[in-house]
Amino acid sequence: MHETLHSPDSFRAILPVAIAVEETDEDVSESELFIEEKAQAVDAVRSRRREFATVRFCARQALGQLGYPPVPILSGRRREPIWPDGIVGSMTHCDGYRAAAVASKADMAAVGIDAEINEPLPVEVADLIMSENEAQAIRYLVSSEPYVAWDRLLFSIKESIFKTWFPLTESWLDFTQCEVSIEASTFAGHLRIPAPAFNGIDLSCIRGRWTVCRRHLLTAALVVASDGLEER
Ligand SMILES: CC(C)(COP(=O)(O)OP(=O)(O)OC[C@H]1O[C@@H](n2cnc3c(N)ncnc32)[C@H](O)[C@@H]1OP(=O)(O)O)[C@@H](O)C(=O)NCCC(=O)NCCS
């Protein structure tokens, strides 16, 4: 069994301490999967099985930080991860990066993390995921700070928002149904559809944080529990 991973340690820098996170830029062996997990990944290609195994390894390490024993983390009907009772969390993988973040439901109602390569989106994808307001803001950001692939960052933010939205609402959210504004290290996603309240929490605006880590963009959407603590 693996005991240590090389950790780029970057989601850690943008997540509140109540959220346990493990991240890595190297894969573990598929033998790390539980039998039930292997059954879900059996038809996948080898690279997919490796990322599937590695994020689950990260998730079990993160759960361990919260005092939880290793358990299988299965995928639900819409691919959402099924966490142990009392836990919320999120997983992401992209070329050269895998991460899992978990928290107690006492602290967080939902967490969504997403990692992407810091490279511009194909134009046809960019056109599909942003409103005219967002496109205008992105054009300005590109001209002032070309080092960040702002359109890819917007895409990642929307995916991290979706990873909080789906577990809370069990419903789809289109890229155009949420308008995002980006600040220096934070973002706010304003829902363009009626947003249900979840346990008294207003979901009409979902906020989060982002950073650039070497060649990756990392985003984290955070929905704090109604009596949870937002900051470190
Ligand atoms: C679900 C989705 C966000 C995953 O993103 P991705 O870029 O494909 O992949 P990532 O590696 O970042 O994340 C994959 C992980 O997300 C998690 N995930 C998948 N579906 C999910 C869902 N419905 N809810 C929460 N988490 C989900 C899983 O843990 C998955 O990893 P696994 O299959 O190994 O368990 C994306 O495939 C998708 O369907 N997007 C469209 C919806 C959307 O983003 N709308 C924007 C609203 S503003």
PDB file of C-alpha atoms and ligand atoms in Angstrom:
ATOM      1  CA  MET A   1       0.000   0.000   0.000  1.00  0.00           C
ATOM      2  CA  HIS A   2       1.111   3.566  -0.632  1.00  0.00           C
ATOM      3  CA  GLU A   3       1.938   5.600   2.438  1.00  0.00           C
ATOM      4  CA  THR A   4       3.029   8.926   1.031  1.00  0.00           C
ATOM      5  CA  LEU A   5       2.280  10.913  -2.067  1.00  0.00           C
ATOM      6  CA  HIS A   6       4.092  13.847  -3.559  1.00  0.00           C
ATOM      7  CA  SER A   7       1.765  16.710  -2.680  1.00  0.00           C
ATOM      8  CA  PRO A   8       1.854  20.024  -4.569  1.00  0.00           C
ATOM      9  CA  ASP A   9      -0.056  21.359  -1.528  1.00  0.00           C
ATOM     10  CA  SER A  10      -2.047  24.049  -3.269  1.00  0.00           C
ATOM     11  CA  PHE A  11      -5.745  23.443  -2.637  1.00  0.00           C
ATOM     12  CA  ARG A  12      -4.598  23.484   1.000  1.00  0.00           C
ATOM     13  CA  ALA A  13      -3.626  27.126   0.560  1.00  0.00           C
ATOM     14  CA  ILE A  14      -7.112  28.206  -0.562  1.00  0.00           C
ATOM     15  CA  LEU A  15      -9.372  26.007   1.580  1.00  0.00           C
ATOM     16  CA  PRO A  16     -10.611  26.774   5.108  1.00  0.00           C
ATOM     17  CA  VAL A  17      -8.961  24.587   7.776  1.00  0.00           C
ATOM     18  CA  ALA A  18     -12.274  22.802   8.425  1.00  0.00           C
ATOM     19  CA  ILE A  19     -11.809  21.136   5.029  1.00  0.00           C
ATOM     20  CA  ALA A  20      -9.335  18.235   4.871  1.00  0.00           C
ATOM     21  CA  VAL A  21      -7.602  17.933   1.513  1.00  0.00           C
ATOM     22  CA  GLU A  22      -5.117  15.591  -0.158  1.00  0.00           C
ATOM     23  CA  GLU A  23      -3.649  16.362  -3.549  1.00  0.00           C
ATOM     24  CA  THR A  24      -1.010  14.725  -5.718  1.00  0.00           C
ATOM     25  CA  ASP A  25       0.717  14.850  -9.071  1.00  0.00           C
ATOM     26  CA  GLU A  26       1.482  11.119  -9.187  1.00  0.00           C
ATOM     27  CA  ASP A  27      -0.789   8.079  -9.532  1.00  0.00           C
ATOM     28  CA  VAL A  28      -1.171   5.165  -7.137  1.00  0.00           C
ATOM     29  CA  SER A  29      -1.721   1.554  -8.173  1.00  0.00           C
ATOM     30  CA  GLU A  30      -5.216   0.306  -9.061  1.00  0.00           C
ATOM     31  CA  SER A  31      -4.775  -2.190  -6.228  1.00  0.00           C
ATOM     32  CA  GLU A  32      -5.703   0.695  -3.901  1.00  0.00           C
ATOM     33  CA  LEU A  33      -9.331   0.332  -5.042  1.00  0.00           C
ATOM     34  CA  PHE A  34     -11.903  -1.529  -2.968  1.00  0.00           C
ATOM     35  CA  ILE A  35     -13.663  -4.403  -4.761  1.00  0.00           C
ATOM     36  CA  GLU A  36     -16.903  -2.379  -5.090  1.00  0.00           C
ATOM     37  CA  GLU A  37     -14.958   0.505  -6.638  1.00  0.00           C
ATOM     38  CA  LYS A  38     -13.125  -1.821  -9.039  1.00  0.00           C
ATOM     39  CA  ALA A  39     -16.516  -3.090 -10.214  1.00  0.00           C
ATOM     40  CA  GLN A  40     -17.538   0.485 -11.099  1.00  0.00           C
ATOM     41  CA  ALA A  41     -14.330   1.108 -13.050  1.00  0.00           C
ATOM     42  CA  VAL A  42     -14.019  -2.287 -14.693  1.00  0.00           C
ATOM     43  CA  ASP A  43     -14.939  -1.102 -18.198  1.00  0.00           C
ATOM     44  CA  ALA A  44     -12.757   2.021 -18.074  1.00  0.00           C
ATOM     45  CA  VAL A  45      -9.423   2.403 -19.860  1.00  0.00           C
ATOM     46  CA  ARG A  46      -6.281   2.046 -17.741  1.00  0.00           C
ATOM     47  CA  SER A  47      -5.621   5.798 -17.404  1.00  0.00           C
ATOM     48  CA  ARG A  48      -9.193   6.313 -16.139  1.00  0.00           C
ATOM     49  CA  ARG A  49      -8.833   3.453 -13.643  1.00  0.00           C
ATOM     50  CA  ARG A  50      -5.598   5.025 -12.363  1.00  0.00           C
ATOM     51  CA  GLU A  51      -7.155   8.475 -11.823  1.00  0.00           C
ATOM     52  CA  PHE A  52     -10.251   6.838 -10.293  1.00  0.00           C
ATOM     53  CA  ALA A  53      -7.985   4.956  -7.869  1.00  0.00           C
ATOM     54  CA  THR A  54      -5.789   7.945  -7.101  1.00  0.00           C
ATOM     55  CA  VAL A  55      -8.558  10.408  -6.185  1.00  0.00           C
ATOM     56  CA  ARG A  56     -10.121   7.750  -3.992  1.00  0.00           C
ATOM     57  CA  PHE A  57      -6.758   7.192  -2.331  1.00  0.00           C
ATOM     58  CA  CYS A  58      -6.579  10.968  -1.771  1.00  0.00           C
ATOM     59  CA  ALA A  59     -10.148  10.954  -0.420  1.00  0.00           C
ATOM     60  CA  ARG A  60      -9.377   8.191   2.081  1.00  0.00           C
ATOM     61  CA  GLN A  61      -6.275  10.086   3.238  1.00  0.00           C
ATOM     62  CA  ALA A  62      -8.371  13.236   3.654  1.00  0.00           C
ATOM     63  CA  LEU A  63     -11.096  11.311   5.517  1.00  0.00           C
ATOM     64  CA  GLY A  64      -8.351   9.945   7.767  1.00  0.00           C
ATOM     65  CA  GLN A  65      -7.453  13.521   8.723  1.00  0.00           C
ATOM     66  CA  LEU A  66     -11.033  13.834  10.031  1.00  0.00           C
ATOM     67  CA  GLY A  67     -10.756  10.535  11.926  1.00  0.00           C
ATOM     68  CA  TYR A  68     -12.715   8.408   9.445  1.00  0.00           C
ATOM     69  CA  PRO A  69     -11.561   4.843   8.555  1.00  0.00           C
ATOM     70  CA  PRO A  70     -10.899   3.869   4.901  1.00  0.00           C
ATOM     71  CA  VAL A  71     -14.158   3.033   3.077  1.00  0.00           C
ATOM     72  CA  PRO A  72     -15.174   2.588  -0.568  1.00  0.00           C
ATOM     73  CA  ILE A  73     -16.252   5.797  -2.287  1.00  0.00           C
ATOM     74  CA  LEU A  74     -18.741   4.804  -4.951  1.00  0.00           C
ATOM     75  CA  SER A  75     -20.235   6.912  -7.721  1.00  0.00           C
ATOM     76  CA  GLY A  76     -23.949   7.745  -7.714  1.00  0.00           C
ATOM     77  CA  ARG A  77     -26.316   7.742 -10.675  1.00  0.00           C
ATOM     78  CA  ARG A  78     -24.970  11.071 -11.990  1.00  0.00           C
ATOM     79  CA  ARG A  79     -21.351  10.160 -11.175  1.00  0.00           C
ATOM     80  CA  GLU A  80     -21.469  12.108  -7.883  1.00  0.00           C
ATOM     81  CA  PRO A  81     -19.277  10.642  -5.149  1.00  0.00           C
ATOM     82  CA  ILE A  82     -21.145   8.993  -2.265  1.00  0.00           C
ATOM     83  CA  TRP A  83     -19.509  10.008   1.004  1.00  0.00           C
ATOM     84  CA  PRO A  84     -19.804   8.439   4.461  1.00  0.00           C
ATOM     85  CA  ASP A  85     -22.675   9.742   6.607  1.00  0.00           C
ATOM     86  CA  GLY A  86     -21.923  13.160   8.047  1.00  0.00           C
ATOM     87  CA  ILE A  87     -19.384  14.036   5.320  1.00  0.00           C
ATOM     88  CA  VAL A  88     -19.447  16.287   2.256  1.00  0.00           C
ATOM     89  CA  GLY A  89     -16.676  16.399  -0.284  1.00  0.00           C
ATOM     90  CA  SER A  90     -15.437  16.625  -3.822  1.00  0.00           C
ATOM     91  CA  MET A  91     -12.825  15.110  -6.130  1.00  0.00           C
ATOM     92  CA  THR A  92     -11.057  16.288  -9.267  1.00  0.00           C
ATOM     93  CA  HIS A  93      -8.485  14.981 -11.701  1.00  0.00           C
ATOM     94  CA  CYS A  94      -6.809  16.428 -14.756  1.00  0.00           C
ATOM     95  CA  ASP A  95      -3.494  15.858 -16.518  1.00  0.00           C
ATOM     96  CA  GLY A  96      -0.838  15.859 -13.775  1.00  0.00           C
ATOM     97  CA  TYR A  97      -3.127  16.631 -10.843  1.00  0.00           C
ATOM     98  CA  ARG A  98      -5.574  14.778  -8.579  1.00  0.00           C
ATOM     99  CA  ALA A  99      -7.220  16.027  -5.390  1.00  0.00           C
ATOM    100  CA  ALA A 100      -9.968  15.230  -2.906  1.00  0.00           C
ATOM    101  CA  ALA A 101     -11.439  17.503  -0.253  1.00  0.00           C
ATOM    102  CA  VAL A 102     -13.812  16.500   2.566  1.00  0.00           C
ATOM    103  CA  ALA A 103     -15.444  18.191   5.541  1.00  0.00           C
ATOM    104  CA  SER A 104     -17.934  17.501   8.278  1.00  0.00           C
ATOM    105  CA  LYS A 105     -21.519  18.481   7.470  1.00  0.00           C
ATOM    106  CA  ALA A 106     -21.409  20.441  10.718  1.00  0.00           C
ATOM    107  CA  ASP A 107     -18.971  22.841   9.025  1.00  0.00           C
ATOM    108  CA  MET A 108     -19.804  22.729   5.331  1.00  0.00           C
ATOM    109  CA  ALA A 109     -23.041  22.104   3.438  1.00  0.00           C
ATOM    110  CA  ALA A 110     -21.082  21.432   0.241  1.00  0.00           C
ATOM    111  CA  VAL A 111     -17.583  21.664  -1.225  1.00  0.00           C
ATOM    112  CA  GLY A 112     -16.715  21.561  -4.917  1.00  0.00           C
ATOM    113  CA  ILE A 113     -13.154  21.456  -6.216  1.00  0.00           C
ATOM    114  CA  ASP A 114     -11.880  21.490  -9.779  1.00  0.00           C
ATOM    115  CA  ALA A 115      -8.413  21.451 -11.392  1.00  0.00           C
ATOM    116  CA  GLU A 116      -7.685  22.362 -15.000  1.00  0.00           C
ATOM    117  CA  ILE A 117      -4.583  22.892 -17.105  1.00  0.00           C
ATOM    118  CA  ASN A 118      -3.817  26.631 -17.357  1.00  0.00           C
ATOM    119  CA  GLU A 119      -4.423  26.812 -21.106  1.00  0.00           C
ATOM    120  CA  PRO A 120      -7.116  28.637 -23.098  1.00  0.00           C
ATOM    121  CA  LEU A 121     -10.336  26.793 -23.881  1.00  0.00           C
ATOM    122  CA  PRO A 122     -11.103  25.883 -27.493  1.00  0.00           C
ATOM    123  CA  VAL A 123     -13.068  28.865 -28.870  1.00  0.00           C
ATOM    124  CA  GLU A 124     -16.176  26.797 -29.556  1.00  0.00           C
ATOM    125  CA  VAL A 125     -16.274  25.658 -25.898  1.00  0.00           C
ATOM    126  CA  ALA A 126     -15.625  29.163 -24.556  1.00  0.00           C
ATOM    127  CA  ASP A 127     -18.569  30.472 -26.581  1.00  0.00           C
ATOM    128  CA  LEU A 128     -20.870  27.871 -25.045  1.00  0.00           C
ATOM    129  CA  ILE A 129     -20.036  28.399 -21.382  1.00  0.00           C
ATOM    130  CA  MET A 130     -20.073  32.182 -20.989  1.00  0.00           C
ATOM    131  CA  SER A 131     -22.566  35.020 -21.163  1.00  0.00           C
ATOM    132  CA  GLU A 132     -21.829  38.314 -22.945  1.00  0.00           C
ATOM    133  CA  ASN A 133     -21.102  39.954 -19.546  1.00  0.00           C
ATOM    134  CA  GLU A 134     -18.653  37.198 -18.668  1.00  0.00           C
ATOM    135  CA  ALA A 135     -17.028  37.369 -22.122  1.00  0.00           C
ATOM    136  CA  GLN A 136     -16.500  41.110 -21.694  1.00  0.00           C
ATOM    137  CA  ALA A 137     -14.935  40.627 -18.245  1.00  0.00           C
ATOM    138  CA  ILE A 138     -12.692  37.848 -19.584  1.00  0.00           C
ATOM    139  CA  ARG A 139     -11.470  40.063 -22.457  1.00  0.00           C
ATOM    140  CA  TYR A 140     -10.461  42.725 -19.934  1.00  0.00           C
ATOM    141  CA  LEU A 141      -8.712  40.187 -17.660  1.00  0.00           C
ATOM    142  CA  VAL A 142      -6.828  38.640 -20.608  1.00  0.00           C
ATOM    143  CA  SER A 143      -5.487  42.058 -21.586  1.00  0.00           C
ATOM    144  CA  SER A 144      -4.419  42.916 -18.011  1.00  0.00           C
ATOM    145  CA  GLU A 145      -2.991  39.497 -16.947  1.00  0.00           C
ATOM    146  CA  PRO A 146      -2.279  37.181 -19.890  1.00  0.00           C
ATOM    147  CA  TYR A 147      -0.490  34.587 -17.701  1.00  0.00           C
ATOM    148  CA  VAL A 148      -3.864  33.201 -16.533  1.00  0.00           C
ATOM    149  CA  ALA A 149      -6.117  31.343 -19.007  1.00  0.00           C
ATOM    150  CA  TRP A 150      -9.176  33.261 -17.780  1.00  0.00           C
ATOM    151  CA  ASP A 151     -11.699  31.445 -19.941  1.00  0.00           C
ATOM    152  CA  ARG A 152     -10.462  28.089 -18.616  1.00  0.00           C
ATOM    153  CA  LEU A 153     -10.591  29.532 -15.094  1.00  0.00           C
ATOM    154  CA  LEU A 154     -14.238  30.512 -15.639  1.00  0.00           C
ATOM    155  CA  PHE A 155     -14.970  26.976 -16.875  1.00  0.00           C
ATOM    156  CA  SER A 156     -13.293  25.477 -13.808  1.00  0.00           C
ATOM    157  CA  ILE A 157     -15.172  27.802 -11.446  1.00  0.00           C
ATOM    158  CA  LYS A 158     -18.460  26.741 -13.027  1.00  0.00           C
ATOM    159  CA  GLU A 159     -17.559  23.068 -12.661  1.00  0.00           C
ATOM    160  CA  SER A 160     -16.638  23.545  -8.998  1.00  0.00           C
ATOM    161  CA  ILE A 161     -19.948  25.358  -8.463  1.00  0.00           C
ATOM    162  CA  PHE A 162     -21.777  22.449 -10.120  1.00  0.00           C
ATOM    163  CA  LYS A 163     -20.032  20.037  -7.738  1.00  0.00           C
ATOM    164  CA  THR A 164     -21.640  21.888  -4.825  1.00  0.00           C
ATOM    165  CA  TRP A 165     -24.974  22.438  -6.589  1.00  0.00           C
ATOM    166  CA  PHE A 166     -25.676  18.855  -7.621  1.00  0.00           C
ATOM    167  CA  PRO A 167     -25.305  17.158  -4.216  1.00  0.00           C
ATOM    168  CA  LEU A 168     -27.485  19.853  -2.611  1.00  0.00           C
ATOM    169  CA  THR A 169     -30.244  20.013  -5.221  1.00  0.00           C
ATOM    170  CA  GLU A 170     -29.892  16.733  -7.155  1.00  0.00           C
ATOM    171  CA  SER A 171     -30.557  18.780 -10.261  1.00  0.00           C
ATOM    172  CA  TRP A 172     -28.668  19.844 -13.367  1.00  0.00           C
ATOM    173  CA  LEU A 173     -27.248  23.342 -13.760  1.00  0.00           C
ATOM    174  CA  ASP A 174     -26.296  24.607 -17.174  1.00  0.00           C
ATOM    175  CA  PHE A 175     -23.181  26.746 -17.716  1.00  0.00           C
ATOM    176  CA  THR A 176     -25.413  29.648 -18.739  1.00  0.00           C
ATOM    177  CA  GLN A 177     -27.594  29.385 -15.620  1.00  0.00           C
ATOM    178  CA  CYS A 178     -24.903  30.841 -13.387  1.00  0.00           C
ATOM    179  CA  GLU A 179     -23.073  34.118 -14.017  1.00  0.00           C
ATOM    180  CA  VAL A 180     -19.650  34.324 -12.424  1.00  0.00           C
ATOM    181  CA  SER A 181     -17.626  37.356 -11.374  1.00  0.00           C
ATOM    182  CA  ILE A 182     -13.917  36.843 -10.712  1.00  0.00           C
ATOM    183  CA  GLU A 183     -11.792  38.840  -8.252  1.00  0.00           C
ATOM    184  CA  ALA A 184      -8.061  38.546  -7.446  1.00  0.00           C
ATOM    185  CA  SER A 185      -8.353  35.236  -5.549  1.00  0.00           C
ATOM    186  CA  THR A 186     -12.090  34.770  -5.080  1.00  0.00           C
ATOM    187  CA  PHE A 187     -15.221  34.367  -7.195  1.00  0.00           C
ATOM    188  CA  ALA A 188     -18.983  34.625  -6.879  1.00  0.00           C
ATOM    189  CA  GLY A 189     -21.463  32.632  -8.960  1.00  0.00           C
ATOM    190  CA  HIS A 190     -24.890  34.266  -9.239  1.00  0.00           C
ATOM    191  CA  LEU A 191     -27.668  31.855 -10.135  1.00  0.00           C
ATOM    192  CA  ARG A 192     -29.832  32.918 -13.086  1.00  0.00           C
ATOM    193  CA  ILE A 193     -32.595  30.487 -12.147  1.00  0.00           C
ATOM    194  CA  PRO A 194     -34.680  30.407  -8.950  1.00  0.00           C
ATOM    195  CA  ALA A 195     -32.334  28.863  -6.409  1.00  0.00           C
ATOM    196  CA  PRO A 196     -33.837  26.683  -3.685  1.00  0.00           C
ATOM    197  CA  ALA A 197     -32.879  27.335  -0.067  1.00  0.00           C
ATOM    198  CA  PHE A 198     -31.054  24.360   1.427  1.00  0.00           C
ATOM    199  CA  ASN A 199     -31.501  24.034   5.214  1.00  0.00           C
ATOM    200  CA  GLY A 200     -31.967  27.798   5.354  1.00  0.00           C
ATOM    201  CA  ILE A 201     -28.858  28.438   3.213  1.00  0.00           C
ATOM    202  CA  ASP A 202     -29.386  30.794   0.297  1.00  0.00           C
ATOM    203  CA  LEU A 203     -27.954  29.196  -2.851  1.00  0.00           C
ATOM    204  CA  SER A 204     -28.565  32.193  -5.106  1.00  0.00           C
ATOM    205  CA  CYS A 205     -24.881  33.127  -4.823  1.00  0.00           C
ATOM    206  CA  ILE A 206     -22.168  30.471  -4.468  1.00  0.00           C
ATOM    207  CA  ARG A 207     -18.732  31.828  -3.576  1.00  0.00           C
ATOM    208  CA  GLY A 208     -15.261  30.370  -3.661  1.00  0.00           C
ATOM    209  CA  ARG A 209     -11.551  30.805  -4.136  1.00  0.00           C
ATOM    210  CA  TRP A 210      -9.058  30.126  -6.895  1.00  0.00           C
ATOM    211  CA  THR A 211      -5.323  29.980  -7.448  1.00  0.00           C
ATOM    212  CA  VAL A 212      -2.712  29.147 -10.069  1.00  0.00           C
ATOM    213  CA  CYS A 213      -0.309  26.345  -9.168  1.00  0.00           C
ATOM    214  CA  ARG A 214       2.489  25.938 -11.706  1.00  0.00           C
ATOM    215  CA  ARG A 215       0.632  24.698 -14.838  1.00  0.00           C
ATOM    216  CA  HIS A 216      -2.756  24.209 -13.168  1.00  0.00           C
ATOM    217  CA  LEU A 217      -5.749  26.349 -12.258  1.00  0.00           C
ATOM    218  CA  LEU A 218      -7.405  25.286  -9.019  1.00  0.00           C
ATOM    219  CA  THR A 219     -10.898  26.392  -7.977  1.00  0.00           C
ATOM    220  CA  ALA A 220     -12.952  25.650  -4.873  1.00  0.00           C
ATOM    221  CA  ALA A 221     -16.640  26.489  -4.390  1.00  0.00           C
ATOM    222  CA  LEU A 222     -17.710  26.598  -0.754  1.00  0.00           C
ATOM    223  CA  VAL A 223     -21.185  26.422   0.771  1.00  0.00           C
ATOM    224  CA  VAL A 224     -20.857  26.877   4.514  1.00  0.00           C
ATOM    225  CA  ALA A 225     -23.275  25.002   6.820  1.00  0.00           C
ATOM    226  CA  SER A 226     -25.954  27.220   8.334  1.00  0.00           C
ATOM    227  CA  ASP A 227     -24.113  27.259  11.678  1.00  0.00           C
ATOM    228  CA  GLY A 228     -20.625  26.507  10.279  1.00  0.00           C
ATOM    229  CA  LEU A 229     -17.575  28.753  10.388  1.00  0.00           C
ATOM    230  CA  GLU A 230     -16.546  30.308   7.082  1.00  0.00           C
ATOM    231  CA  GLU A 231     -12.941  31.249   7.655  1.00  0.00           C
ATOM    232  CA  ARG A 232      -9.801  29.617   9.056  1.00  0.00           C
TER     233      ARG A 232
HETATM  234  C1  LIG B   1     -19.506  16.662 -13.307  1.00  0.00           C
HETATM  235  C2  LIG B   1     -18.428  17.521 -13.924  1.00  0.00           C
HETATM  236  C3  LIG B   1     -18.472  18.916 -13.294  1.00  0.00           C
HETATM  237  C4  LIG B   1     -17.060  16.853 -13.618  1.00  0.00           C
HETATM  238  O1  LIG B   1     -16.008  17.637 -14.094  1.00  0.00           O
HETATM  239  P1  LIG B   1     -14.847  17.032 -15.043  1.00  0.00           P
HETATM  240  O2  LIG B   1     -14.045  18.164 -15.572  1.00  0.00           O
HETATM  241  O3  LIG B   1     -15.451  16.057 -15.974  1.00  0.00           O
HETATM  242  O4  LIG B   1     -13.902  16.188 -14.175  1.00  0.00           O
HETATM  243  P2  LIG B   1     -13.109  16.405 -12.797  1.00  0.00           P
HETATM  244  O5  LIG B   1     -11.974  15.504 -12.868  1.00  0.00           O
HETATM  245  O6  LIG B   1     -12.831  17.803 -12.414  1.00  0.00           O
HETATM  246  O7  LIG B   1     -14.169  15.860 -11.744  1.00  0.00           O
HETATM  247  C5  LIG B   1     -14.563  14.533 -11.831  1.00  0.00           C
HETATM  248  C6  LIG B   1     -15.171  14.162 -10.519  1.00  0.00           C
HETATM  249  O8  LIG B   1     -16.306  14.986 -10.281  1.00  0.00           O
HETATM  250  C7  LIG B   1     -17.169  14.269  -9.436  1.00  0.00           C
HETATM  251  N1  LIG B   1     -18.505  14.337  -9.988  1.00  0.00           N
HETATM  252  C8  LIG B   1     -18.963  13.789 -11.126  1.00  0.00           C
HETATM  253  N2  LIG B   1     -20.276  14.049 -11.267  1.00  0.00           N
HETATM  254  C9  LIG B   1     -20.644  14.780 -10.203  1.00  0.00           C
HETATM  255  C10 LIG B   1     -21.877  15.332  -9.788  1.00  0.00           C
HETATM  256  N3  LIG B   1     -23.008  15.174 -10.502  1.00  0.00           N
HETATM  257  N4  LIG B   1     -21.919  16.024  -8.632  1.00  0.00           N
HETATM  258  C11 LIG B   1     -20.795  16.181  -7.888  1.00  0.00           C
HETATM  259  N5  LIG B   1     -19.577  15.665  -8.232  1.00  0.00           N
HETATM  260  C12 LIG B   1     -19.528  14.971  -9.382  1.00  0.00           C
HETATM  261  C13 LIG B   1     -16.679  12.812  -9.378  1.00  0.00           C
HETATM  262  O9  LIG B   1     -16.038  12.596  -8.157  1.00  0.00           O
HETATM  263  C14 LIG B   1     -15.691  12.766 -10.520  1.00  0.00           C
HETATM  264  O10 LIG B   1     -14.599  11.894 -10.320  1.00  0.00           O
HETATM  265  P3  LIG B   1     -14.800  10.305 -10.356  1.00  0.00           P
HETATM  266  O11 LIG B   1     -15.677  10.016 -11.541  1.00  0.00           O
HETATM  267  O12 LIG B   1     -13.437   9.765 -10.446  1.00  0.00           O
HETATM  268  O13 LIG B   1     -15.497   9.984  -9.045  1.00  0.00           O
HETATM  269  C15 LIG B   1     -18.597  17.660 -15.465  1.00  0.00           C
HETATM  270  O14 LIG B   1     -18.350  16.421 -16.087  1.00  0.00           O
HETATM  271  C16 LIG B   1     -19.988  18.101 -15.879  1.00  0.00           C
HETATM  272  O15 LIG B   1     -20.894  17.291 -16.062  1.00  0.00           O
HETATM  273  N6  LIG B   1     -20.182  19.419 -16.087  1.00  0.00           N
HETATM  274  C17 LIG B   1     -21.423  19.941 -16.596  1.00  0.00           C
HETATM  275  C18 LIG B   1     -22.241  20.631 -15.524  1.00  0.00           C
HETATM  276  C19 LIG B   1     -21.614  21.913 -15.128  1.00  0.00           C
HETATM  277  O16 LIG B   1     -20.442  21.966 -14.837  1.00  0.00           O
HETATM  278  N7  LIG B   1     -22.405  22.994 -15.103  1.00  0.00           N
HETATM  279  C20 LIG B   1     -21.896  24.296 -14.759  1.00  0.00           C
HETATM  280  C21 LIG B   1     -22.898  25.002 -13.878  1.00  0.00           C
HETATM  281  S1  LIG B   1     -22.457  26.685 -13.565  1.00  0.00           S
END
